[in-house]
Coordinates of C-alpha atoms in Angstrom, one line a residue:
X523 CA -8.2 -14.6 -32.7
X524 CA -12.0 -14.4 -31.9
X525 CA -12.2 -17.1 -28.8
X526 CA -15.5 -18.1 -30.0
X527 CA -14.1 -19.8 -33.3
X528 CA -12.4 -21.9 -31.1
X529 CA -15.0 -23.6 -28.8
X530 CA -18.0 -25.6 -30.2
X531 CA -20.4 -24.9 -27.9
X532 CA -23.9 -24.4 -29.1
X533 CA -24.9 -20.5 -27.8
X534 CA -28.8 -20.1 -28.1
X535 CA -29.5 -16.4 -28.6
X536 CA -30.4 -14.1 -25.6
X537 CA -34.0 -13.8 -24.9
X538 CA -32.7 -10.3 -24.1
X539 CA -35.0 -10.4 -20.8
X540 CA -33.1 -8.6 -17.5
X541 CA -34.1 -11.0 -15.4
X542 CA -31.7 -13.3 -17.1
X543 CA -28.7 -11.2 -17.1
X544 CA -25.9 -12.9 -15.2
X545 CA -27.1 -16.2 -15.9
X546 CA -24.8 -18.6 -18.1
X547 CA -27.1 -21.1 -20.7
X548 CA -26.2 -24.0 -22.6
X549 CA -28.9 -26.3 -24.7
X550 CA -28.3 -29.9 -25.7
X551 CA -31.4 -31.8 -26.8
X552 CA -32.9 -33.2 -23.5
X553 CA -31.9 -30.4 -20.9
X554 CA -31.8 -26.9 -20.8
X555 CA -29.1 -25.8 -18.1
X556 CA -29.3 -22.5 -16.6
X557 CA -26.7 -21.4 -13.8
X558 CA -27.3 -18.6 -12.1
X559 CA -24.6 -16.5 -10.7
X560 CA -22.4 -18.2 -7.5
X561 CA -24.2 -18.2 -4.2
X562 CA -23.7 -18.9 -0.2
X563 CA -24.9 -22.1 -0.5
X564 CA -28.2 -22.9 2.2
X565 CA -27.2 -24.8 5.0
X566 CA -27.4 -28.8 4.1
X567 CA -30.7 -30.7 5.9
X568 CA -30.0 -34.2 7.4
X569 CA -30.7 -36.8 5.6
X570 CA -32.8 -39.5 6.9
X571 CA -33.4 -43.1 5.2
X572 CA -37.0 -42.3 4.4
X573 CA -35.9 -38.9 3.0
X574 CA -32.7 -40.6 0.8
X575 CA -35.6 -43.0 -1.0
X576 CA -38.0 -40.2 -1.7
X577 CA -36.2 -39.4 -4.5
X578 CA -36.9 -43.2 -5.9
X579 CA -40.3 -43.4 -4.7
X580 CA -41.2 -40.0 -6.5
X581 CA -39.7 -41.5 -9.7
X582 CA -41.8 -44.7 -9.4
X583 CA -45.5 -42.4 -8.7
X584 CA -44.8 -40.2 -11.4
X585 CA -44.6 -43.3 -13.7
X586 CA -48.1 -44.7 -12.4
X587 CA -49.3 -41.8 -12.9
X588 CA -48.1 -41.5 -16.4
X589 CA -49.5 -45.1 -17.2
X590 CA -53.1 -44.5 -15.6
X591 CA -53.2 -41.1 -17.6
X592 CA -52.4 -42.6 -20.7
X593 CA -50.2 -39.4 -21.3
X594 CA -47.3 -40.2 -23.1
X595 CA -44.9 -37.2 -21.7
X596 CA -41.8 -35.9 -24.3
X597 CA -38.1 -37.9 -22.9
X598 CA -36.9 -34.0 -22.2
X599 CA -40.0 -33.5 -19.3
X600 CA -39.0 -36.9 -17.4
X601 CA -35.2 -36.2 -17.9
X602 CA -35.7 -32.8 -16.0
X603 CA -38.1 -34.2 -13.3
X604 CA -35.0 -36.6 -12.9
X605 CA -32.8 -34.1 -13.1
X606 CA -34.3 -32.1 -10.5
X607 CA -33.8 -34.6 -8.0
X608 CA -29.6 -35.2 -8.5
X609 CA -27.3 -33.8 -5.9
X610 CA -25.4 -31.2 -6.9
X611 CA -23.2 -30.5 -3.8
X612 CA -20.1 -33.4 -4.4
X613 CA -18.5 -34.7 -7.7
X614 CA -19.6 -38.5 -8.3
X615 CA -18.3 -40.8 -10.1
X616 CA -20.5 -43.8 -12.0
X617 CA -20.6 -46.5 -10.0
X618 CA -19.0 -50.0 -10.9
X619 CA -21.8 -51.8 -13.0
X620 CA -23.2 -54.3 -10.7
X621 CA -23.3 -57.9 -12.4
X622 CA -27.1 -58.7 -12.6
X623 CA -28.0 -55.6 -12.7
X624 CA -31.6 -55.2 -14.3
X625 CA -33.7 -52.1 -15.8
X626 CA -35.9 -52.1 -12.8
X627 CA -32.6 -51.2 -10.6
X628 CA -32.1 -48.4 -12.8
X629 CA -35.7 -47.1 -12.3
X630 CA -35.8 -47.8 -8.7
X631 CA -33.5 -44.7 -8.8
X632 CA -30.2 -46.3 -8.5
X633 CA -27.4 -44.7 -10.4
X634 CA -25.9 -47.4 -12.2
X635 CA -24.3 -47.3 -15.6
X636 CA -26.9 -48.6 -18.5
X637 CA -24.5 -49.8 -20.5
X638 CA -27.0 -50.2 -23.2
X639 CA -26.7 -46.4 -23.8
X640 CA -25.3 -45.8 -27.4
X641 CA -26.5 -48.9 -28.9
X642 CA -28.5 -49.2 -32.0
X643 CA -27.0 -46.3 -33.8
X644 CA -29.2 -44.7 -36.3
X645 CA -27.3 -43.0 -39.1
X646 CA -30.4 -40.7 -40.4
X647 CA -29.7 -37.5 -38.1
X648 CA -32.7 -36.0 -40.1
X649 CA -35.3 -37.9 -38.3
X650 CA -37.7 -36.1 -36.2
X651 CA -39.0 -36.4 -32.7
X652 CA -42.5 -37.1 -33.7
X653 CA -41.4 -40.4 -36.3
X654 CA -38.9 -41.3 -33.2
X655 CA -38.1 -45.3 -34.2
X656 CA -39.0 -47.9 -31.9
X657 CA -36.4 -49.3 -29.2
X658 CA -36.6 -52.4 -27.3
X659 CA -39.1 -53.6 -25.9
X660 CA -41.6 -51.1 -28.2
X661 CA -40.6 -48.4 -26.5
X662 CA -40.3 -45.3 -27.9
X663 CA -36.8 -43.5 -28.7
X664 CA -34.9 -40.7 -29.5
X665 CA -33.9 -39.5 -33.0
X666 CA -30.2 -39.6 -32.3
X667 CA -28.6 -42.3 -30.7
X668 CA -32.2 -44.4 -30.4
X669 CA -32.2 -43.7 -26.3
X670 CA -35.2 -45.3 -24.6
X671 CA -37.1 -42.8 -22.5
X672 CA -35.2 -44.0 -19.5
X673 CA -31.9 -43.5 -20.7
X674 CA -32.8 -40.4 -22.0
X675 CA -33.6 -39.6 -18.0
X676 CA -30.3 -41.0 -16.9
X677 CA -28.2 -39.1 -19.3
X678 CA -30.0 -35.8 -18.6
X679 CA -29.4 -36.5 -14.8
X680 CA -25.9 -37.0 -15.0
X681 CA -25.8 -33.8 -17.4
X682 CA -27.2 -31.6 -15.2
X683 CA -25.4 -32.7 -12.4
X684 CA -22.2 -31.9 -14.3
X685 CA -23.1 -28.6 -15.1
X686 CA -24.0 -27.5 -12.0
X687 CA -21.7 -29.4 -9.8
X688 CA -19.2 -26.6 -8.7
X689 CA -17.1 -29.6 -6.8
X690 CA -15.9 -30.6 -10.2
X691 CA -12.0 -29.8 -11.4
X692 CA -12.8 -26.2 -13.0
X693 CA -10.0 -23.8 -14.5
X694 CA -9.7 -20.5 -13.7
X695 CA -10.7 -17.9 -16.4
X696 CA -7.3 -17.0 -16.5
X697 CA -6.3 -20.6 -17.1
X698 CA -8.4 -21.5 -20.2
X699 CA -6.6 -20.8 -23.1
X700 CA -9.0 -21.9 -25.9
X701 CA -12.6 -21.4 -25.9
X702 CA -15.1 -19.4 -24.1
X703 CA -18.4 -20.0 -22.3
X704 CA -19.4 -21.9 -19.5
X705 CA -17.1 -24.6 -18.8
X706 CA -19.2 -27.0 -17.2
X707 CA -21.9 -26.6 -19.3
X708 CA -20.6 -27.0 -22.5
X709 CA -18.7 -29.8 -21.4
X710 CA -22.1 -31.1 -20.4
X711 CA -23.6 -30.1 -23.6
X712 CA -20.9 -32.5 -25.0
X713 CA -21.3 -35.6 -23.3
X714 CA -25.0 -35.4 -24.7
X715 CA -23.6 -35.3 -27.9
X716 CA -21.2 -38.1 -27.7
X717 CA -24.0 -40.4 -26.8
X718 CA -26.9 -38.9 -28.5
X719 CA -25.1 -38.7 -31.9
X720 CA -21.9 -40.9 -31.4
X721 CA -23.6 -43.5 -29.5
X722 CA -20.8 -43.6 -26.8
X723 CA -21.2 -45.9 -23.9
X724 CA -19.9 -45.9 -20.6
X725 CA -17.8 -49.1 -21.0
X726 CA -16.2 -47.6 -24.0
X727 CA -12.4 -46.4 -23.9
X728 CA -11.8 -42.8 -24.8
X729 CA -9.1 -41.1 -27.2
X730 CA -9.4 -37.0 -27.1
X731 CA -7.2 -35.4 -29.8
X732 CA -6.9 -31.8 -28.7
X733 CA -7.7 -32.3 -25.0
X734 CA -7.0 -28.8 -24.3
X735 CA -7.6 -28.1 -19.9
X736 CA -10.2 -30.9 -19.6
X737 CA -13.7 -29.7 -21.1
X738 CA -14.6 -32.9 -22.6
X739 CA -12.8 -35.2 -20.1
X740 CA -14.2 -33.6 -17.2
X741 CA -17.8 -34.7 -17.9
X742 CA -16.2 -38.1 -19.2
X743 CA -15.0 -38.8 -15.6
X744 CA -19.0 -39.0 -14.7
X745 CA -20.1 -41.5 -17.1
X746 CA -17.2 -43.6 -17.9
X747 CA -17.2 -46.7 -15.8
X748 CA -14.0 -46.4 -13.8
X749 CA -11.9 -49.5 -14.1
X750 CA -13.9 -50.8 -17.1
X751 CA -12.3 -48.1 -19.6
X752 CA -9.7 -45.7 -20.3
X753 CA -9.2 -41.7 -21.2
X754 CA -6.3 -40.5 -23.2
X755 CA -6.2 -36.9 -24.0
X756 CA -3.3 -35.7 -26.1
X757 CA -2.6 -31.9 -26.9
X758 CA 0.6 -29.6 -27.8
X759 CA -0.5 -27.0 -25.2
X760 CA 1.5 -28.1 -22.2
X761 CA 0.1 -26.3 -19.9
X762 CA -3.6 -27.1 -20.7
X763 CA -1.9 -30.8 -20.3
X764 CA -0.2 -30.0 -16.8
X765 CA -3.4 -28.7 -15.4
X766 CA -4.9 -32.0 -16.2
X767 CA -2.5 -34.0 -15.0
X768 CA -2.6 -32.2 -11.8
X769 CA -5.8 -31.9 -11.4
X770 CA -8.0 -34.7 -12.7
X771 CA -5.6 -37.7 -12.9
X772 CA -4.9 -38.1 -9.2
X773 CA -8.8 -38.2 -8.4
X774 CA -9.7 -40.0 -11.7
X775 CA -7.2 -42.7 -12.2
X776 CA -8.2 -43.9 -15.3
X777 CA -7.9 -40.7 -17.0
X778 CA -4.1 -40.0 -18.3
X779 CA -2.9 -36.9 -20.4
X780 CA 0.2 -36.5 -22.6
X781 CA 1.9 -33.4 -24.2
X782 CA 2.6 -34.0 -27.9
X783 CA 5.0 -31.3 -29.3
X784 CA 3.0 -30.7 -32.6
X785 CA 4.2 -27.5 -34.5
X786 CA 0.9 -25.6 -35.1
X787 CA 1.2 -22.0 -36.3
X788 CA -1.5 -21.0 -33.6
X789 CA -1.1 -23.1 -30.5
X790 CA 2.7 -24.4 -31.0
X791 CA 4.6 -22.1 -33.6
X792 CA 7.4 -23.9 -32.1
X793 CA 6.4 -27.5 -32.0
X794 CA 9.2 -30.0 -33.1
X795 CA 6.8 -32.7 -34.5
X796 CA 5.1 -32.2 -37.9
X797 CA 1.4 -33.0 -37.9
X798 CA 1.0 -34.2 -41.4
X799 CA 3.8 -37.4 -40.4
X800 CA 3.2 -37.8 -36.7
X801 CA 2.1 -40.6 -34.9
X802 CA -0.6 -40.9 -32.1
X803 CA 1.3 -42.7 -28.9
X804 CA -1.1 -45.3 -28.8
X805 CA -1.5 -49.2 -29.9
X806 CA -3.5 -50.4 -32.7
X807 CA -7.2 -51.2 -32.0
X808 CA -6.7 -50.2 -28.4
X809 CA -9.8 -47.7 -28.1
X810 CA -13.4 -47.3 -28.8
X811 CA -14.2 -43.7 -29.2
X812 CA -11.9 -40.8 -30.5
X813 CA -12.9 -37.2 -30.5
X814 CA -11.7 -34.2 -32.2
X815 CA -13.5 -31.6 -31.1
X816 CA -12.7 -27.9 -32.7
X817 CA -9.4 -29.4 -34.0
X818 CA -10.1 -29.7 -37.5
X819 CA -10.9 -26.3 -37.4
X820 CA -7.2 -25.5 -36.7
X821 CA -5.8 -27.8 -39.0
X822 CA -4.7 -27.9 -42.5
X823 CA -5.8 -30.6 -45.1
X824 CA -2.7 -32.5 -45.5
X825 CA -3.3 -32.8 -41.0
X826 CA -6.5 -33.7 -41.1
X827 CA -5.9 -36.4 -43.6
X828 CA -3.1 -37.7 -41.1
X829 CA -5.1 -37.5 -37.7
X830 CA -7.9 -39.3 -39.6
X831 CA -5.5 -42.0 -40.8
X832 CA -4.1 -42.4 -37.1
X833 CA -7.3 -42.5 -35.4
X834 CA -8.5 -45.3 -38.1
X835 CA -5.7 -47.6 -36.3
X836 CA -6.1 -47.0 -33.1
X837 CA -9.8 -47.6 -32.7
X838 CA -11.4 -51.2 -32.3
X839 CA -13.2 -52.4 -35.5
X840 CA -16.9 -50.7 -34.8
X841 CA -15.3 -47.4 -33.2
X842 CA -16.2 -44.2 -33.6
X843 CA -14.8 -40.9 -34.6
X844 CA -16.5 -37.8 -33.6
X845 CA -15.5 -34.7 -35.3
X846 CA -16.4 -30.9 -35.4
X847 CA -15.7 -28.9 -38.3
X848 CA -16.6 -25.4 -40.4
X849 CA -18.2 -26.8 -43.9
X850 CA -18.6 -24.3 -46.2
X851 CA -21.4 -25.3 -48.3
X852 CA -20.6 -22.1 -50.7
X853 CA -19.4 -18.9 -50.3
X854 CA -23.0 -17.0 -50.4
X855 CA -24.1 -18.1 -47.4
X856 CA -20.9 -16.6 -45.7
X857 CA -22.7 -13.1 -46.9
X858 CA -26.2 -14.4 -45.7
X859 CA -28.0 -12.3 -42.6
X860 CA -28.1 -15.7 -40.5
X861 CA -24.6 -16.7 -40.4
X862 CA -22.3 -16.3 -37.8
X863 CA -20.7 -13.1 -38.8
X864 CA -17.7 -13.8 -37.5
X865 CA -17.3 -16.5 -39.9
X866 CA -18.2 -13.9 -42.7
X867 CA -14.6 -13.1 -43.9
X868 CA -14.0 -16.8 -44.8
X869 CA -12.0 -16.7 -47.8
X870 CA -11.1 -20.0 -50.1
X871 CA -7.7 -20.8 -50.3
X872 CA -6.7 -20.8 -54.1
X873 CA -6.5 -24.7 -55.2
X874 CA -7.6 -26.2 -52.2
X875 CA -10.3 -27.3 -50.4
X876 CA -9.7 -25.2 -47.1
X877 CA -11.0 -21.7 -46.2
X878 CA -9.0 -19.1 -44.0
X879 CA -10.3 -15.4 -42.3
X880 CA -9.1 -12.9 -44.1
X881 CA -6.3 -10.8 -41.8
X882 CA -5.7 -13.5 -39.1
X883 CA -3.6 -16.5 -38.6
X884 CA -4.6 -19.1 -41.2
X885 CA -5.2 -21.3 -38.2
X886 CA -7.6 -19.3 -36.3
X887 CA -10.5 -21.1 -37.9
X888 CA -10.3 -23.3 -41.1
X889 CA -13.2 -24.3 -43.2
X890 CA -13.9 -27.1 -45.9
X891 CA -15.2 -27.2 -49.1
X892 CA -18.7 -29.6 -48.9
X893 CA -17.7 -33.3 -49.5
X894 CA -14.1 -32.6 -48.6
X895 CA -14.2 -34.0 -45.0
X896 CA -16.4 -36.6 -46.0
X897 CA -13.8 -37.7 -48.7
X898 CA -10.8 -37.9 -46.3
X899 CA -12.8 -40.2 -43.9
X900 CA -13.5 -42.6 -46.6
X901 CA -9.7 -42.3 -47.9
X902 CA -9.0 -43.7 -44.6
X903 CA -11.1 -46.9 -44.3
X904 CA -14.0 -44.9 -42.2
X905 CA -18.2 -45.6 -42.8
X906 CA -19.6 -42.1 -42.6
X907 CA -22.4 -42.6 -40.0
X908 CA -23.9 -39.1 -40.2
X909 CA -23.4 -35.6 -40.6
X910 CA -25.4 -32.5 -39.4
X911 CA -24.6 -29.0 -39.9
X912 CA -24.3 -26.4 -37.1
X913 CA -26.1 -23.5 -35.7
X914 CA -23.3 -21.1 -37.3
X915 CA -25.0 -21.4 -40.7
X916 CA -28.0 -20.2 -39.0
X917 CA -29.6 -23.4 -39.1
X918 CA -31.4 -24.1 -36.3
X919 CA -29.2 -26.9 -34.5
X920 CA -28.1 -28.2 -31.1
X921 CA -24.6 -27.9 -31.9
X922 CA -22.6 -24.8 -33.3
X923 CA -20.1 -26.4 -35.4
X924 CA -20.6 -28.8 -37.7
X925 CA -20.4 -32.5 -36.4
X926 CA -19.1 -35.3 -38.9
X927 CA -19.3 -39.2 -37.3
X928 CA -17.8 -42.1 -39.0
X929 CA -17.0 -45.6 -37.9
X930 CA -14.2 -48.2 -38.2
X931 CA -16.1 -50.9 -40.0
X932 CA -16.3 -53.6 -37.9
X933 CA -14.4 -56.3 -40.0
X934 CA -11.5 -54.4 -41.7
X935 CA -8.7 -55.6 -43.9
X936 CA -6.6 -52.4 -42.6

């Protein structure tokens, strides 16, 4: 199996610059992360109260300068400046949200969870940055989940800190049984997608279907508010679950992982539980946000339908499902030069809405007809919020696989 088919991270094309050799690159809308090869850290300078306050003062000064000049800098510029001030020498967990905390608290440099992150989800994924909708108090917001510039700075700083934090739980290369690329950088990239595209807030509980070896969980430990949320990761591969239970849960008590012995031709061929009839180990309306990252890309149609139905059950009204997939718009695009050549071997299964790689395990990479996944989500009871095509088509996109985000109606009869 080609490992890239199992990991959804966006991989920008190499610049070919010799000076960039050995660096690991990951991109998401606000921040470009360049992770240089590990080097011996320089001795840390003593931190005095004056120097500790410097980042906040610098931030205020920058804002005053922008206001006086009338410049309207792009959110990504402010995010990069704030990210540069973040510590990358120790793992952090967002402190508990302070009661009565105001916007001024966050602007003063205190890293307080912005519980408004993810509100005002915009269903139009095609809005251009230059035509971004207006946020609260008339401030310009991003074209994804309507984040204000201040929220973009906050999110960008967290993502940068995660991608460069060598003290966060990270498996060895031999332990990673699925996917390729930089473990922390790709996880940070997807945290950005969860918030910008899916509207994930720091106070929401998450169920992660196909949690693997914690690639999505580790970034969430730095974003979700401890004591106010819970995370449940589920996967059929016991080794990955054990690593997460041993490495993540002891430090982050709100994060739990569970093995489900689901049968899968690729990952767990000896599994005892049929994927088209299983039940999620969760109560009705227990979670706010569900992820299926690179899961539907390894499932047959009947199992995708079952997964969506079960996720609908365990989500609270208003909860969202974030799903990645390979959506085949037409057979001709697979042969186009701009399409990822590793997926050019997809062939449609007769009389079924799915595609498999010729000569590979049928579950190595599964694509679906355009419109099929939308119909599955609608049948389960979801309303589709947005669909975005990924870079694998050859389109310009901040993500590799296609993304669908669906919401459980706030008032449901199911």
